[in-house]
Amino acid sequence: MAATNLTRTEQVMQSIRDRIDRRLLTPGASLPSVRAMAETTGFSKSTVVEAYDRLAADGVIRSRPGAGFYVSAPLSPLSLDRIGPQIEREVDPLWMLRQSLTHGSHTLKPGGGWLPESWMAGAQIRKAMRAAARSDADSSLIGYSSLLGSERMRTLLARRLEEQGVGAAPGQILLTESSTHALDLVSRFLLEPGDTVLVDDPCYFNFLALLRAHRANVVGIPMTPTGPDVAAFAAALSDHRPRFYLTNSAIHNPTGATLSATTAHRLLKLAAEHDLVIVEDDIFADFEHTPAPRLAAFDGLDRVIRIGSFSKSVTAAMRCGHIAARPDWIDSLADLRIATAMSGNPLSAEVVHAVLTDGGYRRHIEGVRTRLARARARTMARLRDIGITPWLEPAAGLFVWARLPGGLDAARLAREALAEGIVLAPGNVFSINGMWSDYLRFNVTLSDDERITAFLARACA
Amino acid sequence: MAATNLTRTEQVMQSIRDRIDRRLLTPGASLPSVRAMAETTGFSKSTVVEAYDRLAADGVIRSRPGAGFYVSAPLSPLSLDRIGPQIEREVDPLWMLRQSLTHGSHTLKPGGGWLPESWMAGAQIRKAMRAAARSDADSSLIGYSSLLGSERMRTLLARRLEEQGVGAAPGQILLTESSTHALDLVSRFLLEPGDTVLVDDPCYFNFLALLRAHRANVVGIPMTPTGPDVAAFAAALSDHRPRFYLTNSAIHNPTGATLSATTAHRLLKLAAEHDLVIVEDDIFADFEHTPAPRLAAFDGLDRVIRIGSFSKSVTAAMRCGHIAARPDWIDSLADLRIATAMSGNPLSAEVVHAVLTDGGYRRHIEGVRTRLARARARTMARLRDIGITPWLEPAAGLFVWARLPGGLDAARLAREALAEGIVLAPGNVFSINGMWSDYLRFNVTLSDDERITAFLARACA
């Protein structure tokens, strides 16, 4: 709250208006008592009384005889700008998403979140499309999907999960549009406005935007190279009684960290003690050389919900995500899915299934992994030359998380870069606590251009 | 509340537990005062005190000195079964949806909500698929969609809206997965739990399931052959201060009614007086012979939000819905869309666009309209022979809303039909007020089978 020019009374008024705007107080909700508000703000009771009286005069709140004040203002439409942690607009997750989705192909995107289209399985996708077009069966071209989505696809997913040590029957898998859609359904299922969710700090920035849309209270756990800081995790469980913890175990976005078996066991022990649900987003699974520990594997899908998709490794244009979880949860999630989306994309499931089972896909993805390893090495060498230091050497994946020299402000750099047609991903976009101001996430497949190196070298000189 | 075997104290306890289960009371929420609860239930204060004490002993609620009781029970995961109006399970909207999506092709579905696959534009879809597979552009096969979705598709939609008298720039249109997804985004944007939404009674049953997932208070306006009952609409605006009104103007589902210009003007006048938003779902637009009045056209997309899709007329397997609304609303809706779904389906937009602009499509859809008219006449004649009376003769579309003779219970009939492999759509699935117990919705394209006629004739004899 930027309140330097406001009187104390106005500061209290502003704070209440903020809460209403951010929907932490909704029409009919009781305001904190005068005493509680005075304690919270450190101002006198008479200041709070005056503020409440002026808000009442403005028609924002109303008094209920003998029962304090309640909100009477009409609800304004939900605007994500006004909800949740107010991060500087330039490093806001939604700014980042909009940058990623709106710029044309002439823009350089070292901060981008996906592979160039030329790296994807275009040949296999076209082959699968032609096969689908030739097929006599109308069901995947015309009809609605079945309740849980394509059985063939769910059977394939069950087999792939098995390879990661996660036992899941096809009936425990619900197809979704994407990993984001999967997380959205899980959030609808588990969250009430105001509930606490733990995330890694840093974490994938859209987790923050999505949880903001659910009006969750988001608490960040500092990330270490082997997973979240266990002591901080334990403290957060005691302090906040969170509803779930959301993470990438295998190839962490944005850091490239890999969860260790030790950390995994400790997290699950703590989760069991506090009856915490864990949501494990495994969207980068296909880029791993050797499978890292999975919380879903250790836990056996008891309190862990696994979500994932093929948007990063097969295609983002045909949406095909999934949720694997306890059967009774899948049942409720399926209800929520049909109530809020009616049906899935049978064609997407059909095409992605065909690509994944095409003999060419295994060779293709192995080639991608090799190219990624080379690109990571190249990008890290180049960054080190400029004085930008990788936080760790990722075992796999497309991201390098690296620190600018001399405490340079990455958000400022990102603004300057945008003026030159370069989209960077500044650290605090990924951070609920704003603790990574001098970090950038680099996509190693999009960081080769000389103009990017030249810009960074100038900025870091 | 089935409470015949419970003591009064237990009835009060059960009522509180129900409210917690249905999330009308969430953790931390205050319970009604003892006096208020005594008045509501008609029981004595001492009964209420005893009930509250026993709930406190069970750990469900806790007392706050001097401030009554509040809910302390941990939140249970959201289950749609437990939320909103408890309709008999057999005629529940989710039951209907599950029936529609789970049964195999051997089941007869006169209650179904869509055309048989053989009626759809299969040839045009296959042609568009082959063209997409041949295309050199990877963007619609591999990449994420742009912020609002395919510009070509939005430009086409703007042109089609223009033909209906709705002026909308392409930048005022956001592509979604489906009409349901569009309504879901609008509900996120406009609703808080407990807000009131007006719907037609009867209305499309998934509206009820979706609004239940948003925990809206749903109020039904009795339908007339020219739109909702205007007097009841006016009364509901005064009594409930609803957030929005949701309707199908052109070909109303399930009744086949058409909004008259007079009713449209009256509704918009009332909406303006009460600052009500109107959401107009135009999913059946392509089946119209001559365009009926549209609220969006009269209003000019000021307080009307128009949603639609091509799931009924082109394909449901490639999801392509949309929202047309005020530019500032579209901006916020786009934020919500990327936060909760990340991206759309570029391929779906590409294929649907190709089908709609294919010369063959116009001929195809004209053929469908003619076949529908014949099928409606045939179905209505057959139903009348059995003694089942259409509520009106729809001007277009695939539904006939018809009354069983002698006050027969349609829900019971639907259960009996299911045992014989016939899925019927009983009236109260569509009714928030349960006022259509002897009605059925017939899909005229799926009602020809002799076994259906035989079953109905037996039941009505």
PDB file of N, CA, C and O in Angstrom, chain B residues 300-362:
ATOM      1  N   GLY B 300     -26.549  -3.781 -28.405  1.00  0.00           N
ATOM      2  CA  GLY B 300     -25.254  -3.363 -28.928  1.00  0.00           C
ATOM      3  C   GLY B 300     -24.082  -3.773 -28.053  1.00  0.00           C
ATOM      4  O   GLY B 300     -23.109  -3.044 -27.934  1.00  0.00           O
ATOM      5  N   LEU B 301     -24.172  -4.949 -27.433  1.00  0.00           N
ATOM      6  CA  LEU B 301     -23.089  -5.459 -26.586  1.00  0.00           C
ATOM      7  C   LEU B 301     -22.676  -4.464 -25.519  1.00  0.00           C
ATOM      8  O   LEU B 301     -21.490  -4.246 -25.283  1.00  0.00           O
ATOM      9  N   ASP B 302     -23.665  -3.829 -24.907  1.00  0.00           N
ATOM     10  CA  ASP B 302     -23.334  -2.934 -23.805  1.00  0.00           C
ATOM     11  C   ASP B 302     -23.422  -3.717 -22.501  1.00  0.00           C
ATOM     12  O   ASP B 302     -22.430  -3.974 -21.841  1.00  0.00           O
ATOM     13  N   ARG B 303     -24.633  -4.171 -22.171  1.00  0.00           N
ATOM     14  CA  ARG B 303     -24.774  -5.002 -20.986  1.00  0.00           C
ATOM     15  C   ARG B 303     -25.034  -6.464 -21.349  1.00  0.00           C
ATOM     16  O   ARG B 303     -25.199  -7.299 -20.471  1.00  0.00           O
ATOM     17  N   VAL B 304     -25.098  -6.737 -22.643  1.00  0.00           N
ATOM     18  CA  VAL B 304     -25.295  -8.123 -23.074  1.00  0.00           C
ATOM     19  C   VAL B 304     -23.949  -8.738 -23.453  1.00  0.00           C
ATOM     20  O   VAL B 304     -23.152  -8.121 -24.156  1.00  0.00           O
ATOM     21  N   ILE B 305     -23.692  -9.929 -22.961  1.00  0.00           N
ATOM     22  CA  ILE B 305     -22.525 -10.711 -23.358  1.00  0.00           C
ATOM     23  C   ILE B 305     -23.053 -11.845 -24.215  1.00  0.00           C
ATOM     24  O   ILE B 305     -23.952 -12.571 -23.796  1.00  0.00           O
ATOM     25  N   ARG B 306     -22.523 -11.963 -25.417  1.00  0.00           N
ATOM     26  CA  ARG B 306     -23.000 -13.030 -26.272  1.00  0.00           C
ATOM     27  C   ARG B 306     -21.980 -14.171 -26.275  1.00  0.00           C
ATOM     28  O   ARG B 306     -20.783 -13.936 -26.458  1.00  0.00           O
ATOM     29  N   ILE B 307     -22.445 -15.395 -26.065  1.00  0.00           N
ATOM     30  CA  ILE B 307     -21.566 -16.560 -26.145  1.00  0.00           C
ATOM     31  C   ILE B 307     -22.135 -17.539 -27.167  1.00  0.00           C
ATOM     32  O   ILE B 307     -23.316 -17.492 -27.504  1.00  0.00           O
ATOM     33  N   GLY B 308     -21.276 -18.392 -27.689  1.00  0.00           N
ATOM     34  CA  GLY B 308     -21.733 -19.363 -28.675  1.00  0.00           C
ATOM     35  C   GLY B 308     -20.626 -20.339 -29.020  1.00  0.00           C
ATOM     36  O   GLY B 308     -19.502 -20.227 -28.514  1.00  0.00           O
ATOM     37  N   SER B 309     -20.942 -21.291 -29.869  1.00  0.00           N
ATOM     38  CA  SER B 309     -19.931 -22.223 -30.365  1.00  0.00           C
ATOM     39  C   SER B 309     -20.472 -22.947 -31.584  1.00  0.00           C
ATOM     40  O   SER B 309     -21.600 -22.704 -31.997  1.00  0.00           O
ATOM     41  N   PHE B 310     -19.649 -23.815 -32.147  1.00  0.00           N
ATOM     42  CA  PHE B 310     -20.069 -24.590 -33.312  1.00  0.00           C
ATOM     43  C   PHE B 310     -20.159 -26.081 -32.999  1.00  0.00           C
ATOM     44  O   PHE B 310     -20.129 -26.915 -33.886  1.00  0.00           O
ATOM     45  N   SER B 311     -20.294 -26.393 -31.702  1.00  0.00           N
ATOM     46  CA  SER B 311     -20.363 -27.794 -31.281  1.00  0.00           C
ATOM     47  C   SER B 311     -21.610 -28.488 -31.815  1.00  0.00           C
ATOM     48  O   SER B 311     -21.623 -29.697 -31.986  1.00  0.00           O
ATOM     49  N   LYS B 312     -22.689 -27.727 -32.045  1.00  0.00           N
ATOM     50  CA  LYS B 312     -23.927 -28.344 -32.497  1.00  0.00           C
ATOM     51  C   LYS B 312     -23.993 -28.434 -34.013  1.00  0.00           C
ATOM     52  O   LYS B 312     -24.638 -29.313 -34.555  1.00  0.00           O
ATOM     53  N   SER B 313     -23.342 -27.501 -34.705  1.00  0.00           N
ATOM     54  CA  SER B 313     -23.548 -27.438 -36.147  1.00  0.00           C
ATOM     55  C   SER B 313     -22.334 -27.885 -36.962  1.00  0.00           C
ATOM     56  O   SER B 313     -22.492 -28.299 -38.104  1.00  0.00           O
ATOM     57  N   VAL B 314     -21.114 -27.803 -36.403  1.00  0.00           N
ATOM     58  CA  VAL B 314     -19.937 -28.239 -37.170  1.00  0.00           C
ATOM     59  C   VAL B 314     -19.308 -29.475 -36.531  1.00  0.00           C
ATOM     60  O   VAL B 314     -19.327 -30.558 -37.103  1.00  0.00           O
ATOM     61  N   THR B 315     -18.737 -29.326 -35.363  1.00  0.00           N
ATOM     62  CA  THR B 315     -18.130 -30.470 -34.681  1.00  0.00           C
ATOM     63  C   THR B 315     -18.008 -30.170 -33.197  1.00  0.00           C
ATOM     64  O   THR B 315     -17.747 -29.026 -32.811  1.00  0.00           O
ATOM     65  N   ALA B 316     -18.213 -31.198 -32.365  1.00  0.00           N
ATOM     66  CA  ALA B 316     -17.996 -31.050 -30.929  1.00  0.00           C
ATOM     67  C   ALA B 316     -16.623 -31.590 -30.547  1.00  0.00           C
ATOM     68  O   ALA B 316     -16.159 -31.414 -29.434  1.00  0.00           O
ATOM     69  N   ALA B 317     -15.963 -32.263 -31.503  1.00  0.00           N
ATOM     70  CA  ALA B 317     -14.664 -32.883 -31.204  1.00  0.00           C
ATOM     71  C   ALA B 317     -13.525 -31.879 -31.306  1.00  0.00           C
ATOM     72  O   ALA B 317     -12.455 -32.099 -30.763  1.00  0.00           O
ATOM     73  N   MET B 318     -13.730 -30.805 -32.046  1.00  0.00           N
ATOM     74  CA  MET B 318     -12.760 -29.723 -32.094  1.00  0.00           C
ATOM     75  C   MET B 318     -13.432 -28.520 -31.475  1.00  0.00           C
ATOM     76  O   MET B 318     -14.382 -27.971 -32.025  1.00  0.00           O
ATOM     77  N   ARG B 319     -12.985 -28.131 -30.320  1.00  0.00           N
ATOM     78  CA  ARG B 319     -13.695 -27.164 -29.493  1.00  0.00           C
ATOM     79  C   ARG B 319     -13.426 -25.755 -29.988  1.00  0.00           C
ATOM     80  O   ARG B 319     -12.277 -25.362 -30.132  1.00  0.00           O
ATOM     81  N   CYS B 320     -14.480 -25.013 -30.245  1.00  0.00           N
ATOM     82  CA  CYS B 320     -14.303 -23.648 -30.716  1.00  0.00           C
ATOM     83  C   CYS B 320     -15.515 -22.797 -30.347  1.00  0.00           C
ATOM     84  O   CYS B 320     -16.454 -22.675 -31.113  1.00  0.00           O
ATOM     85  N   GLY B 321     -15.481 -22.223 -29.152  1.00  0.00           N
ATOM     86  CA  GLY B 321     -16.525 -21.326 -28.695  1.00  0.00           C
ATOM     87  C   GLY B 321     -16.033 -19.893 -28.686  1.00  0.00           C
ATOM     88  O   GLY B 321     -14.895 -19.614 -29.079  1.00  0.00           O
ATOM     89  N   HIS B 322     -16.900 -18.983 -28.259  1.00  0.00           N
ATOM     90  CA  HIS B 322     -16.470 -17.580 -28.219  1.00  0.00           C
ATOM     91  C   HIS B 322     -17.319 -16.758 -27.266  1.00  0.00           C
ATOM     92  O   HIS B 322     -18.417 -17.153 -26.869  1.00  0.00           O
ATOM     93  N   ILE B 323     -16.768 -15.611 -26.905  1.00  0.00           N
ATOM     94  CA  ILE B 323     -17.467 -14.588 -26.134  1.00  0.00           C
ATOM     95  C   ILE B 323     -17.335 -13.284 -26.905  1.00  0.00           C
ATOM     96  O   ILE B 323     -16.227 -12.924 -27.305  1.00  0.00           O
ATOM     97  N   ALA B 324     -18.442 -12.584 -27.114  1.00  0.00           N
ATOM     98  CA  ALA B 324     -18.389 -11.222 -27.655  1.00  0.00           C
ATOM     99  C   ALA B 324     -18.948 -10.301 -26.579  1.00  0.00           C
ATOM    100  O   ALA B 324     -20.033 -10.555 -26.046  1.00  0.00           O
ATOM    101  N   ALA B 325     -18.198  -9.254 -26.248  1.00  0.00           N
ATOM    102  CA  ALA B 325     -18.618  -8.367 -25.155  1.00  0.00           C
ATOM    103  C   ALA B 325     -17.893  -7.038 -25.263  1.00  0.00           C
ATOM    104  O   ALA B 325     -17.128  -6.810 -26.205  1.00  0.00           O
ATOM    105  N   ARG B 326     -18.145  -6.170 -24.301  1.00  0.00           N
ATOM    106  CA  ARG B 326     -17.471  -4.879 -24.251  1.00  0.00           C
ATOM    107  C   ARG B 326     -15.957  -5.088 -24.229  1.00  0.00           C
ATOM    108  O   ARG B 326     -15.469  -6.021 -23.583  1.00  0.00           O
ATOM    109  N   PRO B 327     -15.203  -4.208 -24.904  1.00  0.00           N
ATOM    110  CA  PRO B 327     -13.749  -4.407 -25.001  1.00  0.00           C
ATOM    111  C   PRO B 327     -13.061  -4.525 -23.639  1.00  0.00           C
ATOM    112  O   PRO B 327     -12.170  -5.353 -23.465  1.00  0.00           O
ATOM    113  N   ASP B 328     -13.473  -3.703 -22.652  1.00  0.00           N
ATOM    114  CA  ASP B 328     -12.793  -3.781 -21.357  1.00  0.00           C
ATOM    115  C   ASP B 328     -13.095  -5.105 -20.659  1.00  0.00           C
ATOM    116  O   ASP B 328     -12.252  -5.652 -19.948  1.00  0.00           O
ATOM    117  N   TRP B 329     -14.299  -5.629 -20.875  1.00  0.00           N
ATOM    118  CA  TRP B 329     -14.612  -6.931 -20.294  1.00  0.00           C
ATOM    119  C   TRP B 329     -13.805  -8.033 -20.986  1.00  0.00           C
ATOM    120  O   TRP B 329     -13.324  -8.960 -20.341  1.00  0.00           O
ATOM    121  N   ILE B 330     -13.686  -7.938 -22.313  1.00  0.00           N
ATOM    122  CA  ILE B 330     -12.909  -8.942 -23.051  1.00  0.00           C
ATOM    123  C   ILE B 330     -11.464  -8.969 -22.539  1.00  0.00           C
ATOM    124  O   ILE B 330     -10.853 -10.026 -22.396  1.00  0.00           O
ATOM    125  N   ASP B 331     -10.933  -7.790 -22.224  1.00  0.00           N
ATOM    126  CA  ASP B 331      -9.572  -7.698 -21.721  1.00  0.00           C
ATOM    127  C   ASP B 331      -9.409  -8.481 -20.414  1.00  0.00           C
ATOM    128  O   ASP B 331      -8.487  -9.288 -20.263  1.00  0.00           O
ATOM    129  N   SER B 332     -10.334  -8.277 -19.485  1.00  0.00           N
ATOM    130  CA  SER B 332     -10.265  -9.007 -18.218  1.00  0.00           C
ATOM    131  C   SER B 332     -10.549 -10.498 -18.422  1.00  0.00           C
ATOM    132  O   SER B 332      -9.931 -11.350 -17.780  1.00  0.00           O
ATOM    133  N   LEU B 333     -11.481 -10.794 -19.314  1.00  0.00           N
ATOM    134  CA  LEU B 333     -11.793 -12.206 -19.591  1.00  0.00           C
ATOM    135  C   LEU B 333     -10.585 -12.915 -20.209  1.00  0.00           C
ATOM    136  O   LEU B 333     -10.327 -14.083 -19.925  1.00  0.00           O
ATOM    137  N   ALA B 334      -9.819 -12.190 -21.048  1.00  0.00           N
ATOM    138  CA  ALA B 334      -8.616 -12.784 -21.648  1.00  0.00           C
ATOM    139  C   ALA B 334      -7.577 -13.099 -20.570  1.00  0.00           C
ATOM    140  O   ALA B 334      -6.943 -14.152 -20.601  1.00  0.00           O
ATOM    141  N   ASP B 335      -7.425 -12.195 -19.603  1.00  0.00           N
ATOM    142  CA  ASP B 335      -6.524 -12.481 -18.479  1.00  0.00           C
ATOM    143  C   ASP B 335      -6.953 -13.750 -17.739  1.00  0.00           C
ATOM    144  O   ASP B 335      -6.139 -14.620 -17.432  1.00  0.00           O
ATOM    145  N   LEU B 336      -8.244 -13.827 -17.446  1.00  0.00           N
ATOM    146  CA  LEU B 336      -8.754 -15.000 -16.737  1.00  0.00           C
ATOM    147  C   LEU B 336      -8.544 -16.264 -17.552  1.00  0.00           C
ATOM    148  O   LEU B 336      -8.254 -17.334 -17.019  1.00  0.00           O
ATOM    149  N   ARG B 337      -8.705 -16.131 -18.866  1.00  0.00           N
ATOM    150  CA  ARG B 337      -8.569 -17.285 -19.737  1.00  0.00           C
ATOM    151  C   ARG B 337      -7.132 -17.816 -19.725  1.00  0.00           C
ATOM    152  O   ARG B 337      -6.903 -18.999 -19.571  1.00  0.00           O
ATOM    153  N   ILE B 338      -6.150 -16.912 -19.854  1.00  0.00           N
ATOM    154  CA  ILE B 338      -4.776 -17.412 -19.884  1.00  0.00           C
ATOM    155  C   ILE B 338      -4.359 -17.897 -18.501  1.00  0.00           C
ATOM    156  O   ILE B 338      -3.642 -18.880 -18.384  1.00  0.00           O
ATOM    157  N   ALA B 339      -4.843 -17.237 -17.450  1.00  0.00           N
ATOM    158  CA  ALA B 339      -4.469 -17.690 -16.105  1.00  0.00           C
ATOM    159  C   ALA B 339      -5.013 -19.086 -15.819  1.00  0.00           C
ATOM    160  O   ALA B 339      -4.375 -19.875 -15.129  1.00  0.00           O
ATOM    161  N   THR B 340      -6.185 -19.411 -16.377  1.00  0.00           N
ATOM    162  CA  THR B 340      -6.812 -20.674 -15.999  1.00  0.00           C
ATOM    163  C   THR B 340      -6.759 -21.740 -17.088  1.00  0.00           C
ATOM    164  O   THR B 340      -7.079 -22.892 -16.833  1.00  0.00           O
ATOM    165  N   ALA B 341      -6.351 -21.364 -18.306  1.00  0.00           N
ATOM    166  CA  ALA B 341      -6.302 -22.371 -19.375  1.00  0.00           C
ATOM    167  C   ALA B 341      -5.092 -22.189 -20.276  1.00  0.00           C
ATOM    168  O   ALA B 341      -4.842 -23.013 -21.132  1.00  0.00           O
ATOM    169  N   MET B 342      -4.356 -21.109 -20.085  1.00  0.00           N
ATOM    170  CA  MET B 342      -3.138 -20.806 -20.812  1.00  0.00           C
ATOM    171  C   MET B 342      -3.368 -20.478 -22.276  1.00  0.00           C
ATOM    172  O   MET B 342      -3.043 -19.417 -22.740  1.00  0.00           O
ATOM    173  N   SER B 343      -3.985 -21.365 -23.027  1.00  0.00           N
ATOM    174  CA  SER B 343      -4.074 -21.172 -24.473  1.00  0.00           C
ATOM    175  C   SER B 343      -5.297 -21.881 -24.993  1.00  0.00           C
ATOM    176  O   SER B 343      -5.903 -22.700 -24.319  1.00  0.00           O
ATOM    177  N   GLY B 344      -5.679 -21.538 -26.196  1.00  0.00           N
ATOM    178  CA  GLY B 344      -6.781 -22.224 -26.833  1.00  0.00           C
ATOM    179  C   GLY B 344      -6.302 -23.316 -27.755  1.00  0.00           C
ATOM    180  O   GLY B 344      -5.179 -23.791 -27.657  1.00  0.00           O
ATOM    181  N   ASN B 345      -7.174 -23.691 -28.662  1.00  0.00           N
ATOM    182  CA  ASN B 345      -6.879 -24.737 -29.629  1.00  0.00           C
ATOM    183  C   ASN B 345      -6.766 -24.133 -31.016  1.00  0.00           C
ATOM    184  O   ASN B 345      -7.758 -24.040 -31.737  1.00  0.00           O
ATOM    185  N   PRO B 346      -5.569 -23.722 -31.432  1.00  0.00           N
ATOM    186  CA  PRO B 346      -5.454 -23.111 -32.753  1.00  0.00           C
ATOM    187  C   PRO B 346      -5.954 -24.030 -33.861  1.00  0.00           C
ATOM    188  O   PRO B 346      -6.585 -23.576 -34.811  1.00  0.00           O
ATOM    189  N   LEU B 347      -5.714 -25.330 -33.724  1.00  0.00           N
ATOM    190  CA  LEU B 347      -6.153 -26.236 -34.781  1.00  0.00           C
ATOM    191  C   LEU B 347      -7.675 -26.252 -34.896  1.00  0.00           C
ATOM    192  O   LEU B 347      -8.217 -26.241 -36.009  1.00  0.00           O
ATOM    193  N   SER B 348      -8.357 -26.268 -33.765  1.00  0.00           N
ATOM    194  CA  SER B 348      -9.822 -26.262 -33.799  1.00  0.00           C
ATOM    195  C   SER B 348     -10.331 -25.029 -34.538  1.00  0.00           C
ATOM    196  O   SER B 348     -11.212 -25.121 -35.389  1.00  0.00           O
ATOM    197  N   ALA B 349      -9.756 -23.862 -34.189  1.00  0.00           N
ATOM    198  CA  ALA B 349     -10.184 -22.622 -34.842  1.00  0.00           C
ATOM    199  C   ALA B 349      -9.915 -22.706 -36.343  1.00  0.00           C
ATOM    200  O   ALA B 349     -10.749 -22.299 -37.159  1.00  0.00           O
ATOM    201  N   GLU B 350      -8.769 -23.251 -36.713  1.00  0.00           N
ATOM    202  CA  GLU B 350      -8.384 -23.386 -38.118  1.00  0.00           C
ATOM    203  C   GLU B 350      -9.371 -24.278 -38.871  1.00  0.00           C
ATOM    204  O   GLU B 350      -9.855 -23.922 -39.958  1.00  0.00           O
ATOM    205  N   VAL B 351      -9.662 -25.416 -38.300  1.00  0.00           N
ATOM    206  CA  VAL B 351     -10.542 -26.369 -38.986  1.00  0.00           C
ATOM    207  C   VAL B 351     -11.968 -25.832 -39.054  1.00  0.00           C
ATOM    208  O   VAL B 351     -12.606 -25.869 -40.117  1.00  0.00           O
ATOM    209  N   VAL B 352     -12.478 -25.300 -37.953  1.00  0.00           N
ATOM    210  CA  VAL B 352     -13.845 -24.781 -37.948  1.00  0.00           C
ATOM    211  C   VAL B 352     -13.957 -23.604 -38.924  1.00  0.00           C
ATOM    212  O   VAL B 352     -14.939 -23.494 -39.671  1.00  0.00           O
ATOM    213  N   HIS B 353     -12.927 -22.751 -38.952  1.00  0.00           N
ATOM    214  CA  HIS B 353     -12.923 -21.637 -39.903  1.00  0.00           C
ATOM    215  C   HIS B 353     -12.996 -22.160 -41.339  1.00  0.00           C
ATOM    216  O   HIS B 353     -13.778 -21.665 -42.159  1.00  0.00           O
ATOM    217  N   ALA B 354     -12.187 -23.151 -41.632  1.00  0.00           N
ATOM    218  CA  ALA B 354     -12.175 -23.706 -42.985  1.00  0.00           C
ATOM    219  C   ALA B 354     -13.533 -24.296 -43.356  1.00  0.00           C
ATOM    220  O   ALA B 354     -14.022 -24.113 -44.475  1.00  0.00           O
ATOM    221  N   VAL B 355     -14.163 -24.983 -42.397  1.00  0.00           N
ATOM    222  CA  VAL B 355     -15.472 -25.582 -42.678  1.00  0.00           C
ATOM    223  C   VAL B 355     -16.508 -24.481 -42.947  1.00  0.00           C
ATOM    224  O   VAL B 355     -17.259 -24.543 -43.924  1.00  0.00           O
ATOM    225  N   LEU B 356     -16.507 -23.456 -42.090  1.00  0.00           N
ATOM    226  CA  LEU B 356     -17.527 -22.403 -42.216  1.00  0.00           C
ATOM    227  C   LEU B 356     -17.385 -21.619 -43.512  1.00  0.00           C
ATOM    228  O   LEU B 356     -18.367 -21.102 -44.044  1.00  0.00           O
ATOM    229  N   THR B 357     -16.152 -21.507 -44.027  1.00  0.00           N
ATOM    230  CA  THR B 357     -15.936 -20.725 -45.240  1.00  0.00           C
ATOM    231  C   THR B 357     -15.909 -21.602 -46.481  1.00  0.00           C
ATOM    232  O   THR B 357     -15.718 -21.115 -47.591  1.00  0.00           O
ATOM    233  N   ASP B 358     -16.119 -22.885 -46.299  1.00  0.00           N
ATOM    234  CA  ASP B 358     -16.187 -23.808 -47.431  1.00  0.00           C
ATOM    235  C   ASP B 358     -17.554 -23.633 -48.104  1.00  0.00           C
ATOM    236  O   ASP B 358     -18.585 -23.586 -47.410  1.00  0.00           O
ATOM    237  N   GLY B 359     -17.535 -23.498 -49.421  1.00  0.00           N
ATOM    238  CA  GLY B 359     -18.801 -23.338 -50.132  1.00  0.00           C
ATOM    239  C   GLY B 359     -19.782 -24.443 -49.805  1.00  0.00           C
ATOM    240  O   GLY B 359     -20.993 -24.233 -49.761  1.00  0.00           O
ATOM    241  N   GLY B 360     -19.262 -25.625 -49.553  1.00  0.00           N
ATOM    242  CA  GLY B 360     -20.130 -26.758 -49.275  1.00  0.00           C
ATOM    243  C   GLY B 360     -20.890 -26.642 -47.976  1.00  0.00           C
ATOM    244  O   GLY B 360     -21.928 -27.280 -47.776  1.00  0.00           O
ATOM    245  N   TYR B 361     -20.388 -25.817 -47.048  1.00  0.00           N
ATOM    246  CA  TYR B 361     -21.015 -25.760 -45.731  1.00  0.00           C
ATOM    247  C   TYR B 361     -22.412 -25.144 -45.783  1.00  0.00           C
ATOM    248  O   TYR B 361     -23.339 -25.618 -45.143  1.00  0.00           O
ATOM    249  N   ARG B 362     -22.535 -24.055 -46.568  1.00  0.00           N
ATOM    250  CA  ARG B 362     -23.843 -23.396 -46.637  1.00  0.00           C
ATOM    251  C   ARG B 362     -24.910 -24.380 -47.152  1.00  0.00           C
ATOM    252  O   ARG B 362     -25.989 -24.486 -46.587  1.00  0.00           O
TER     253      ARG B 362
END
